[in-house]
Tab-separated table of C-alpha atoms in Angstrom:
chain	number	residue	atom	x	y	z
C	1	MET	CA	-100.075	-114.488	-69.802
C	2	ARG	CA	-96.782	-112.978	-70.971
C	3	TYR	CA	-97.003	-110.307	-68.265
C	4	GLY	CA	-98.516	-112.181	-65.320
C	5	GLY	CA	-101.093	-114.677	-64.098
C	6	ASP	CA	-101.801	-118.347	-64.640
C	7	PHE	CA	-105.150	-118.068	-66.500
C	8	ALA	CA	-106.592	-115.627	-69.043
C	9	GLU	CA	-110.049	-115.251	-70.562
C	10	VAL	CA	-111.694	-113.146	-73.269
C	11	PHE	CA	-115.435	-112.418	-73.337
C	12	VAL	CA	-116.847	-110.716	-76.454
C	13	GLU	CA	-120.440	-109.474	-76.485
C	14	ASP	CA	-122.682	-108.109	-79.235
C	15	ARG	CA	-126.179	-107.260	-77.994
C	16	TYR	CA	-129.262	-105.748	-79.643
C	17	SER	CA	-132.023	-104.615	-77.247
C	18	THR	CA	-135.439	-102.960	-77.256
C	19	ASN	CA	-137.251	-101.098	-74.451
C	20	ILE	CA	-140.814	-99.829	-74.857
C	21	GLU	CA	-143.056	-98.222	-72.234
C	22	LEU	CA	-146.797	-97.680	-72.619
C	23	LYS	CA	-148.426	-95.403	-70.054
C	24	ASN	CA	-152.183	-94.858	-70.028
C	25	GLY	CA	-152.440	-96.247	-73.536
C	26	LYS	CA	-149.732	-94.089	-75.101
C	27	VAL	CA	-146.149	-94.974	-75.978
C	28	GLU	CA	-143.939	-92.883	-73.667
C	29	LEU	CA	-140.628	-94.540	-74.520
C	30	ALA	CA	-139.333	-96.625	-77.434
C	31	GLN	CA	-135.625	-97.363	-77.540
C	32	THR	CA	-133.427	-99.747	-79.436
C	33	GLY	CA	-129.746	-100.104	-78.637
C	34	ARG	CA	-126.604	-101.941	-79.637
C	35	MET	CA	-123.842	-102.891	-77.196
C	36	PHE	CA	-120.491	-104.290	-78.307
C	37	GLY	CA	-117.410	-104.807	-76.186
C	38	ILE	CA	-114.736	-107.100	-74.815
C	39	GLY	CA	-113.910	-108.143	-71.256
C	40	ILE	CA	-110.447	-109.478	-70.394
C	41	ARG	CA	-109.809	-111.337	-67.160
C	42	GLY	CA	-106.751	-112.878	-65.566
C	43	PHE	CA	-106.188	-115.108	-62.519
C	44	LEU	CA	-103.160	-115.691	-60.364
C	45	GLY	CA	-104.141	-118.356	-57.851
C	46	ASP	CA	-107.337	-116.993	-56.347
C	47	LYS	CA	-106.572	-113.384	-57.257
C	48	ALA	CA	-108.549	-111.970	-60.194
C	49	ILE	CA	-108.222	-108.814	-62.307
C	50	TYR	CA	-110.858	-107.710	-64.824
C	51	ALA	CA	-110.855	-105.002	-67.470
C	52	TYR	CA	-113.158	-104.173	-70.360
C	53	THR	CA	-113.148	-101.981	-73.455
C	54	ASN	CA	-115.282	-101.110	-76.470
C	55	ASP	CA	-112.246	-99.933	-78.472
C	56	LEU	CA	-111.761	-103.022	-80.587
C	57	SER	CA	-108.489	-102.073	-82.263
C	58	LYS	CA	-105.811	-104.752	-81.968
C	59	ASP	CA	-103.357	-102.340	-80.318
C	60	ASN	CA	-105.862	-101.347	-77.628
C	61	ILE	CA	-106.964	-104.920	-76.868
C	62	LEU	CA	-103.328	-106.018	-76.467
C	63	ALA	CA	-102.630	-102.972	-74.271
C	64	VAL	CA	-105.593	-103.843	-72.010
C	65	ALA	CA	-104.418	-107.470	-71.795
C	66	LYS	CA	-100.931	-106.269	-70.848
C	67	ARG	CA	-102.343	-104.095	-68.042
C	68	VAL	CA	-104.338	-107.037	-66.662
C	69	GLY	CA	-101.251	-109.230	-66.670
C	70	GLU	CA	-99.065	-106.566	-65.058
C	71	ALA	CA	-101.709	-105.990	-62.355
C	72	LEU	CA	-101.511	-109.691	-61.481
C	73	GLY	CA	-97.762	-109.185	-61.258
C	74	GLU	CA	-96.200	-112.624	-61.335
C	75	VAL	CA	-95.410	-114.462	-64.578
C	76	LYS	CA	-96.249	-118.106	-63.918
C	77	LEU	CA	-95.963	-119.647	-67.373
C	78	LYS	CA	-93.089	-118.364	-69.531
C	79	ASP	CA	-93.591	-121.020	-72.197
C	80	PHE	CA	-97.128	-122.139	-72.891
C	81	SER	CA	-99.317	-123.153	-75.785
C	82	ILE	CA	-103.085	-122.927	-76.125
C	83	ASP	CA	-105.061	-125.346	-78.274
C	84	LEU	CA	-108.083	-123.250	-79.231
C	85	ARG	CA	-110.571	-125.404	-81.092
C	86	LYS	CA	-114.062	-124.030	-81.412
C	87	LYS	CA	-116.610	-126.301	-79.793
C	88	GLU	CA	-120.018	-126.499	-81.437
C	89	LEU	CA	-122.748	-126.488	-78.800
C	90	GLU	CA	-126.033	-128.310	-78.831
C	91	ASN	CA	-128.612	-125.533	-78.830
C	92	LYS	CA	-131.467	-126.288	-76.406
C	93	HIS	CA	-133.190	-122.921	-76.847
C	94	PHE	CA	-134.761	-122.491	-80.275
C	95	VAL	CA	-136.070	-119.045	-81.224
C	96	LEU	CA	-138.653	-118.450	-83.978
C	97	TRP	CA	-138.430	-114.663	-84.278
C	98	LYS	CA	-135.315	-112.613	-83.614
C	99	PRO	CA	-136.219	-109.394	-81.728
C	100	GLU	CA	-134.697	-107.196	-84.460
C	101	GLN	CA	-136.882	-108.885	-87.103
C	102	VAL	CA	-140.168	-107.793	-85.489
C	103	ARG	CA	-141.422	-104.236	-85.919
C	104	LYS	CA	-141.934	-102.059	-82.831
C	105	GLU	CA	-145.534	-101.454	-83.935
C	106	THR	CA	-146.210	-105.199	-83.652
C	107	LYS	CA	-144.764	-105.334	-80.157
C	108	VAL	CA	-146.807	-102.265	-79.121
C	109	GLY	CA	-149.948	-104.008	-80.415
C	110	TYR	CA	-149.526	-106.782	-77.847
C	111	MET	CA	-148.797	-104.216	-75.135
C	112	LYS	CA	-152.016	-102.347	-75.910
C	113	ARG	CA	-154.043	-105.555	-75.588
C	114	ALA	CA	-152.602	-106.105	-72.098
C	115	TYR	CA	-153.266	-102.445	-71.235
C	116	GLU	CA	-156.915	-102.550	-72.339
C	117	ALA	CA	-157.607	-105.754	-70.424
C	118	ALA	CA	-156.116	-104.319	-67.223
C	119	LYS	CA	-157.872	-100.953	-67.572
C	120	LYS	CA	-161.286	-102.523	-68.184
C	121	TYR	CA	-161.001	-104.926	-65.267
C	122	SER	CA	-162.507	-102.473	-62.761
C	123	PRO	CA	-163.528	-98.812	-62.497
C	124	THR	CA	-161.074	-98.518	-59.586
C	125	ILE	CA	-158.069	-99.028	-61.929
C	126	ALA	CA	-156.628	-95.515	-62.205
C	127	GLN	CA	-153.398	-96.175	-64.082
C	128	VAL	CA	-151.789	-98.959	-66.093
C	129	VAL	CA	-148.169	-99.003	-67.229
C	130	VAL	CA	-147.015	-101.723	-69.617
C	131	ARG	CA	-143.317	-102.275	-70.323
C	132	TYR	CA	-141.727	-104.501	-72.928
C	133	TRP	CA	-138.098	-105.582	-73.059
C	134	ASP	CA	-136.200	-107.872	-75.374
C	135	TYR	CA	-132.616	-108.558	-76.353
C	136	ASP	CA	-130.571	-110.694	-78.706
C	137	GLN	CA	-127.130	-111.361	-77.212
C	138	ASN	CA	-124.259	-113.065	-79.025
C	139	VAL	CA	-121.191	-113.979	-76.976
C	140	LEU	CA	-117.788	-115.464	-77.747
C	141	ILE	CA	-115.733	-116.866	-74.888
C	142	ALA	CA	-112.135	-118.131	-75.090
C	143	ASN	CA	-109.577	-118.937	-72.400
C	144	THR	CA	-106.161	-120.421	-71.830
C	145	GLU	CA	-107.675	-123.787	-70.863
C	146	GLY	CA	-108.646	-124.187	-74.534
C	147	VAL	CA	-112.281	-123.113	-74.207
C	148	PHE	CA	-113.513	-121.473	-77.427
C	149	VAL	CA	-117.322	-121.240	-77.743
C	150	THR	CA	-120.050	-118.939	-78.983
C	151	ASP	CA	-123.618	-118.746	-77.728
C	152	ASN	CA	-126.786	-116.854	-78.599
C	153	ARG	CA	-129.228	-115.798	-75.866
C	154	VAL	CA	-132.598	-114.220	-76.672
C	155	ARG	CA	-134.952	-112.895	-73.982
C	156	THR	CA	-138.416	-111.326	-74.137
C	157	ARG	CA	-140.479	-109.976	-71.245
C	158	LEU	CA	-143.823	-108.197	-70.788
C	159	MET	CA	-144.407	-106.287	-67.527
C	160	ILE	CA	-147.749	-104.821	-66.391
C	161	ASN	CA	-148.189	-102.545	-63.390
C	162	ALA	CA	-151.765	-101.570	-62.470
C	163	VAL	CA	-152.797	-99.031	-59.806
C	164	ALA	CA	-156.218	-99.101	-58.120
C	165	VAL	CA	-157.625	-96.130	-56.170
C	166	LYS	CA	-160.657	-96.220	-53.873
C	167	ASP	CA	-161.715	-93.972	-51.000
C	168	GLY	CA	-158.291	-92.349	-50.842
C	169	GLN	CA	-156.521	-95.742	-50.723
C	170	MET	CA	-154.065	-96.673	-53.463
C	171	GLU	CA	-152.655	-100.163	-54.165
C	172	SER	CA	-150.696	-101.604	-57.086
C	173	GLY	CA	-150.464	-104.990	-58.766
C	174	PHE	CA	-147.663	-106.337	-60.954
C	175	TYR	CA	-147.168	-109.253	-63.300
C	176	GLY	CA	-144.089	-109.714	-65.478
C	177	PRO	CA	-143.872	-112.955	-67.498
C	178	GLY	CA	-140.773	-113.593	-69.598
C	179	ALA	CA	-138.885	-116.358	-71.408
C	180	GLY	CA	-135.742	-117.224	-73.321
C	181	MET	CA	-137.642	-116.714	-76.575
C	182	GLY	CA	-138.092	-114.054	-79.219
C	183	PRO	CA	-141.270	-111.968	-79.539
C	184	GLU	CA	-143.134	-115.200	-80.382
C	185	PHE	CA	-143.395	-115.402	-76.578
C	186	LEU	CA	-146.218	-112.857	-76.828
C	187	GLU	CA	-148.160	-115.409	-78.906
C	188	ARG	CA	-147.454	-118.193	-76.385
C	189	ILE	CA	-149.028	-116.357	-73.450
C	190	ASP	CA	-152.446	-114.746	-73.063
C	191	VAL	CA	-151.495	-111.051	-72.928
C	192	GLU	CA	-155.035	-110.040	-71.892
C	193	GLN	CA	-154.919	-112.416	-68.931
C	194	ALA	CA	-151.501	-111.012	-67.995
C	195	GLY	CA	-153.095	-107.555	-67.794
C	196	VAL	CA	-156.053	-108.897	-65.802
C	197	ARG	CA	-153.715	-110.601	-63.328
C	198	ALA	CA	-151.942	-107.328	-62.491
C	199	ALA	CA	-155.249	-105.464	-62.206
C	200	ARG	CA	-156.813	-108.179	-60.010
C	201	ILE	CA	-154.063	-107.855	-57.405
C	202	ALA	CA	-154.469	-104.070	-57.252
C	203	VAL	CA	-158.284	-104.216	-57.008
C	204	ARG	CA	-158.369	-106.906	-54.335
C	205	MET	CA	-155.754	-105.194	-52.209
C	206	VAL	CA	-157.400	-101.758	-52.343
C	207	ASP	CA	-160.393	-103.363	-50.594
C	208	ALA	CA	-158.238	-105.341	-48.151
C	209	GLN	CA	-158.015	-104.868	-44.400
C	210	PRO	CA	-154.671	-104.380	-42.638
C	211	ALA	CA	-152.852	-107.668	-42.081
C	212	PRO	CA	-152.528	-108.952	-38.515
C	213	ALA	CA	-149.035	-109.139	-37.011
C	214	GLY	CA	-147.329	-111.884	-35.044
C	215	LYS	CA	-146.062	-115.456	-35.410
C	216	MET	CA	-148.361	-117.577	-37.511
C	217	THR	CA	-148.583	-120.411	-40.019
C	218	VAL	CA	-148.027	-119.126	-43.558
C	219	VAL	CA	-148.934	-120.789	-46.838
C	220	ILE	CA	-146.853	-119.358	-49.680
C	221	SER	CA	-148.284	-119.764	-53.166
C	222	ASN	CA	-146.425	-121.291	-56.089
C	223	GLU	CA	-144.511	-119.489	-58.872
C	224	PHE	CA	-143.069	-116.165	-57.622
C	225	GLY	CA	-143.457	-117.354	-54.036
C	226	GLY	CA	-140.090	-118.968	-54.766
C	227	VAL	CA	-138.440	-115.554	-54.435
C	228	ILE	CA	-137.980	-116.248	-50.702
C	229	PHE	CA	-136.003	-119.440	-51.394
C	230	HIS	CA	-134.051	-117.598	-54.102
C	231	GLU	CA	-133.094	-114.684	-51.879
C	232	ALA	CA	-132.829	-116.252	-48.425
C	233	VAL	CA	-131.318	-119.632	-49.395
C	234	GLY	CA	-130.134	-119.482	-53.018
C	235	HIS	CA	-127.714	-116.572	-52.610
C	236	ALA	CA	-126.164	-118.322	-49.625
C	237	LEU	CA	-125.456	-121.346	-51.868
C	238	GLU	CA	-123.449	-119.298	-54.398
C	239	ALA	CA	-119.666	-119.740	-54.323
C	240	SER	CA	-119.229	-115.971	-53.942
C	241	SER	CA	-120.638	-116.367	-50.407
C	242	VAL	CA	-119.590	-119.950	-49.602
C	243	ALA	CA	-115.904	-119.655	-50.630
C	244	ARG	CA	-115.343	-116.764	-48.232
C	245	GLY	CA	-117.165	-118.422	-45.357
C	246	MET	CA	-119.859	-115.737	-45.536
C	247	SER	CA	-122.708	-118.242	-45.817
C	248	VAL	CA	-124.680	-120.131	-43.206
C	249	PHE	CA	-124.356	-123.165	-45.528
C	250	ALA	CA	-120.536	-123.126	-45.825
C	251	GLY	CA	-119.018	-126.513	-44.889
C	252	LYS	CA	-122.421	-128.216	-44.595
C	253	LEU	CA	-122.458	-130.484	-47.663
C	254	GLY	CA	-124.128	-133.779	-46.769
C	255	GLN	CA	-125.838	-132.328	-43.714
C	256	GLN	CA	-129.580	-132.012	-43.074
C	257	VAL	CA	-130.317	-128.311	-43.598
C	258	ALA	CA	-134.034	-128.386	-44.436
C	259	ALA	CA	-137.160	-130.394	-43.742
C	260	LYS	CA	-137.124	-133.830	-45.407
C	261	CYS	CA	-139.960	-132.792	-47.714
C	262	VAL	CA	-137.738	-130.105	-49.320
C	263	SER	CA	-135.717	-130.726	-52.492
C	264	ALA	CA	-134.445	-127.891	-54.694
C	265	VAL	CA	-132.433	-127.422	-57.887
C	266	ASP	CA	-130.828	-124.755	-60.030
C	267	ASP	CA	-131.323	-125.732	-63.671
C	268	ALA	CA	-130.007	-123.564	-66.528
C	269	THR	CA	-130.727	-126.305	-69.083
C	270	ILE	CA	-134.543	-125.916	-69.185
C	271	PRO	CA	-135.382	-125.146	-72.855
C	272	ASN	CA	-136.225	-121.461	-73.395
C	273	ALA	CA	-136.533	-120.669	-69.684
C	274	TRP	CA	-135.863	-117.079	-68.579
C	275	GLY	CA	-132.581	-117.921	-66.832
C	276	SER	CA	-131.293	-120.626	-69.212
C	277	ALA	CA	-128.240	-120.724	-71.493
C	278	ASN	CA	-126.245	-123.369	-73.348
C	279	VAL	CA	-123.039	-122.281	-71.595
C	280	ASP	CA	-122.421	-119.851	-68.757
C	281	ASP	CA	-120.521	-116.582	-69.242
C	282	GLU	CA	-117.227	-118.408	-68.691
C	283	GLY	CA	-117.883	-120.931	-71.473
C	284	THR	CA	-118.686	-123.843	-69.151
C	285	PRO	CA	-121.694	-125.977	-70.191
C	286	THR	CA	-124.687	-125.373	-67.946
C	287	GLN	CA	-126.224	-128.184	-65.919
C	288	ARG	CA	-129.004	-129.118	-63.523
C	289	ILE	CA	-127.531	-128.728	-60.026
C	290	VAL	CA	-129.188	-130.546	-57.139
C	291	LEU	CA	-128.891	-128.087	-54.251
C	292	ILE	CA	-130.999	-129.836	-51.605
C	293	GLU	CA	-132.351	-133.390	-51.744
C	294	ASN	CA	-134.823	-134.569	-49.118
C	295	GLY	CA	-133.534	-131.831	-46.821
C	296	VAL	CA	-129.837	-132.706	-47.279
C	297	LEU	CA	-127.437	-130.126	-48.733
C	298	LYS	CA	-126.042	-131.638	-51.939
C	299	GLY	CA	-124.421	-128.853	-53.938
C	300	TYR	CA	-123.403	-125.249	-54.485
C	301	MET	CA	-123.437	-122.968	-57.546
C	302	ILE	CA	-119.785	-122.524	-58.514
C	303	ASP	CA	-117.946	-120.336	-61.042
C	304	LYS	CA	-114.278	-120.578	-62.096
C	305	LEU	CA	-112.898	-118.315	-59.367
C	306	GLY	CA	-115.081	-120.027	-56.769
C	307	SER	CA	-113.810	-123.357	-58.095
C	308	ARG	CA	-110.229	-122.327	-57.320
C	309	ARG	CA	-111.107	-121.055	-53.864
C	310	MET	CA	-113.218	-124.078	-52.922
C	311	GLY	CA	-111.287	-126.858	-54.656
C	312	MET	CA	-114.481	-127.992	-56.408
C	313	PRO	CA	-115.337	-128.042	-60.146
C	314	SER	CA	-117.326	-125.254	-61.788
C	315	THR	CA	-121.031	-126.026	-62.152
C	316	GLY	CA	-121.515	-123.677	-65.117
C	317	SER	CA	-122.840	-120.930	-62.824
C	318	GLY	CA	-120.609	-118.001	-63.874
C	319	ARG	CA	-122.934	-115.202	-65.040
C	320	ARG	CA	-122.722	-111.463	-65.706
C	321	GLN	CA	-125.025	-108.640	-66.792
C	322	ASP	CA	-122.824	-107.757	-69.753
C	323	TYR	CA	-119.185	-107.334	-70.770
C	324	THR	CA	-118.684	-104.449	-68.322
C	325	PHE	CA	-118.962	-106.904	-65.398
C	326	ALA	CA	-116.660	-109.728	-64.330
C	327	PRO	CA	-118.673	-112.951	-63.919
C	328	THR	CA	-119.355	-114.588	-60.586
C	329	SER	CA	-121.465	-117.488	-59.293
C	330	ARG	CA	-125.147	-116.801	-59.860
C	331	MET	CA	-128.483	-118.580	-59.958
C	332	SER	CA	-130.329	-119.338	-63.214
C	333	ASN	CA	-133.702	-121.100	-62.768
C	334	THR	CA	-133.879	-121.974	-59.066
C	335	PHE	CA	-136.888	-123.731	-57.586
C	336	ILE	CA	-138.228	-126.124	-54.983
C	337	LEU	CA	-139.327	-129.439	-56.524
C	338	PRO	CA	-142.947	-130.634	-56.275
C	339	GLY	CA	-144.225	-132.650	-53.328
C	340	ASP	CA	-147.276	-134.819	-52.687
C	341	TYR	CA	-150.065	-132.443	-51.673
C	342	HIS	CA	-152.756	-130.641	-53.608
C	343	PRO	CA	-152.828	-126.903	-52.776
C	344	GLU	CA	-156.381	-127.309	-51.444
C	345	GLU	CA	-155.174	-129.916	-48.946
C	346	ILE	CA	-152.494	-127.535	-47.709
C	347	ILE	CA	-154.979	-124.686	-47.189
C	348	ALA	CA	-157.450	-127.056	-45.478
C	349	SER	CA	-154.783	-128.090	-42.941
C	350	VAL	CA	-154.444	-124.530	-41.549
C	351	GLU	CA	-156.764	-123.420	-38.752
C	352	TYR	CA	-155.548	-119.827	-38.728
C	353	GLY	CA	-152.798	-118.237	-40.795
C	354	LEU	CA	-151.783	-116.140	-43.772
C	355	TYR	CA	-151.984	-117.118	-47.451
C	356	ALA	CA	-149.245	-115.250	-49.332
C	357	LYS	CA	-150.675	-115.404	-52.843
C	358	THR	CA	-148.256	-112.962	-54.513
C	359	MET	CA	-144.847	-111.994	-53.142
C	360	GLY	CA	-143.150	-108.650	-53.689
C	361	GLY	CA	-139.638	-107.387	-53.182
C	362	GLY	CA	-137.447	-107.797	-50.150
C	363	SER	CA	-133.928	-107.923	-48.813
C	364	VAL	CA	-131.620	-110.573	-47.370
C	365	ASN	CA	-128.239	-110.837	-45.676
C	366	PRO	CA	-126.526	-113.970	-47.147
C	367	ALA	CA	-124.127	-114.195	-44.180
C	368	THR	CA	-126.939	-114.513	-41.612
C	369	GLY	CA	-129.837	-115.606	-43.838
C	370	GLU	CA	-132.060	-112.884	-42.357
C	371	PHE	CA	-134.758	-111.644	-44.751
C	372	ASN	CA	-137.877	-109.551	-44.996
C	373	PHE	CA	-140.330	-109.709	-47.871
C	374	ALA	CA	-143.476	-107.797	-48.722
C	375	VAL	CA	-146.636	-109.763	-49.476
C	376	ASN	CA	-148.239	-107.975	-52.438
C	377	GLU	CA	-151.412	-110.058	-52.312
C	378	GLY	CA	-152.405	-111.745	-49.068
C	379	TYR	CA	-155.448	-113.436	-47.538
C	380	LEU	CA	-156.369	-114.784	-44.135
C	381	ILE	CA	-156.868	-118.524	-43.728
C	382	GLU	CA	-159.556	-119.334	-41.166
C	383	ASN	CA	-160.772	-122.853	-40.352
C	384	GLY	CA	-159.079	-124.275	-43.434
C	385	LYS	CA	-160.554	-121.751	-45.854
C	386	ILE	CA	-159.238	-118.628	-47.586
C	387	THR	CA	-161.354	-115.738	-46.316
C	388	LYS	CA	-160.725	-112.001	-46.474
C	389	PRO	CA	-157.917	-110.138	-48.306
C	390	VAL	CA	-155.292	-108.421	-46.128
C	391	LYS	CA	-152.603	-105.896	-47.050
C	392	GLY	CA	-149.386	-104.556	-45.582
C	393	ALA	CA	-148.015	-107.966	-44.533
C	394	THR	CA	-144.255	-108.565	-44.394
C	395	LEU	CA	-142.609	-111.956	-43.855
C	396	ILE	CA	-139.585	-111.772	-41.543
C	397	GLY	CA	-137.161	-114.550	-40.677
C	398	LYS	CA	-133.980	-116.473	-41.447
C	399	GLY	CA	-133.783	-118.586	-44.578
C	400	TYR	CA	-132.105	-121.594	-42.996
C	401	GLU	CA	-134.733	-121.662	-40.237
C	402	ILE	CA	-137.692	-121.301	-42.588
C	403	ILE	CA	-136.686	-124.257	-44.789
C	404	GLN	CA	-136.562	-126.403	-41.649
C	405	LYS	CA	-140.148	-125.362	-40.797
C	406	ILE	CA	-141.702	-126.367	-44.128
C	407	GLU	CA	-144.336	-128.994	-43.290
C	408	MET	CA	-146.133	-129.550	-46.596
C	409	VAL	CA	-145.025	-129.187	-50.224
C	410	GLY	CA	-147.591	-129.032	-53.023
C	411	ASN	CA	-147.656	-130.694	-56.434
C	412	ASP	CA	-148.277	-127.452	-58.367
C	413	VAL	CA	-144.725	-126.288	-59.090
C	414	ALA	CA	-144.480	-123.177	-61.278
C	415	ARG	CA	-141.802	-120.576	-62.019
C	416	GLY	CA	-141.911	-116.788	-62.171
C	417	GLN	CA	-139.486	-114.370	-63.771
C	418	GLY	CA	-137.398	-111.630	-62.226
C	419	MET	CA	-134.139	-109.697	-62.434
C	420	CYS	CA	-131.552	-110.685	-59.838
C	421	GLY	CA	-128.945	-108.151	-58.724
C	422	SER	CA	-125.561	-109.087	-57.252
C	423	TYR	CA	-121.813	-108.549	-57.709
C	424	SER	CA	-121.901	-109.190	-61.470
C	425	GLY	CA	-124.884	-106.945	-62.189
C	426	SER	CA	-128.555	-107.576	-62.966
C	427	ILE	CA	-129.405	-110.847	-64.733
C	428	PRO	CA	-132.583	-112.734	-65.750
C	429	ALA	CA	-133.445	-115.428	-63.202
C	430	ASP	CA	-136.412	-117.736	-62.710
C	431	VAL	CA	-137.673	-118.354	-59.191
C	432	GLY	CA	-140.184	-121.050	-58.390
C	433	GLN	CA	-141.823	-123.527	-56.081
C	434	PRO	CA	-145.074	-125.391	-55.476
C	435	THR	CA	-147.474	-124.148	-52.794
C	436	ILE	CA	-145.740	-124.676	-49.428
C	437	LYS	CA	-146.836	-124.542	-45.791
C	438	VAL	CA	-144.433	-123.063	-43.248
C	439	ARG	CA	-145.273	-123.938	-39.652
C	440	GLU	CA	-144.358	-120.516	-38.300
C	441	ILE	CA	-143.090	-117.207	-39.703
C	442	ILE	CA	-143.069	-113.777	-38.108
C	443	VAL	CA	-145.584	-111.647	-39.992
C	444	GLY	CA	-145.095	-107.936	-39.751
C	445	GLY	CA	-148.344	-106.052	-40.282
C	446	ARG	CA	-150.828	-103.880	-38.463
C	447	ASN	CA	-153.101	-105.272	-35.785
C	448	ALA	CA	-156.614	-104.738	-37.040
């Protein structure tokens, strides 16, 4: 602050992590790591400068701070005082086992159980790869507004990829559950069933026929089906897009943007959820943000810089991969809220269409809302019944149009785990929804 700017922030991170990979029953990779560093950020109006270092000497840290201030250029506050009083947070995310307290051999034991279950599922399973990832992250955040907090975030995830081969055809299936827990998470889930789930997708799809193409009614299953809302709508509700006018939802607060049956939230307060935290990476307490209520746009996800640019308060949405990234507005646990219908009722209402049981990866342009997503596990719906499996389907459309075409919302809300990439790196994020029926989506596929 002595050299320039009107706001300064320090982010200190100490992280322990483990990565293990099991391929065809054998451990191919087992790594543990430690990351420690400091990020220093300054604002001048809506201009931001960020620098980071892992040289923790006092002289170096002060030198980095000086460079940030000088880069901002204008000294705004010649005389200022900061009342730094550490705030004790209420911890909503209790952890039984710290990752560093559990032996690698124990973690590998769970991985092998998932591997065996996937491999034994069918003779067509040719390869199974199981990955395990955990980390224990401690952060300290302080700024010139008087924020001074520490937080501990623990994450554990198990990822199974199974490959089925039959008659020269090869298909894969993936399942990757995770939580804001320690390795006790592996006791909370059925690791054998996790392996079976990945194998089932691969086996069913290797026998599937090519998906038909064209405009049709699509029923998207719960849990990871929410990735479409996350990518095609959620990113466009982040301040990083909205503040610059690069979002189809900019300036539309209070307007009807979706079907009346659609309500959605971003909630980083859910105990031990994959995307949760007590405070965001700017030290702001997290909250449950109502994004859409009965089709009406109610809120955005806002970080400190976005707050300045938009003239709206931060929602505790500033997140970053680690200290080498400046934070920006990001999602945490984002999902469509449950509706009134049983999934069976939704399927029964469709004469002909596609059931997207498991979604894969895709891409989206937040400025236009245009997206395309692969359907990893798909089935035809004929006369209100799920019939034959189909593969190669892609859902194509615009997010803001799709949410207006949702006709039915199920009561079976569930969340799936993923890694979300954006300006501030790759972060854990939950996606979710109940089963939903979309009146019409363009399905890219191959005409049988």
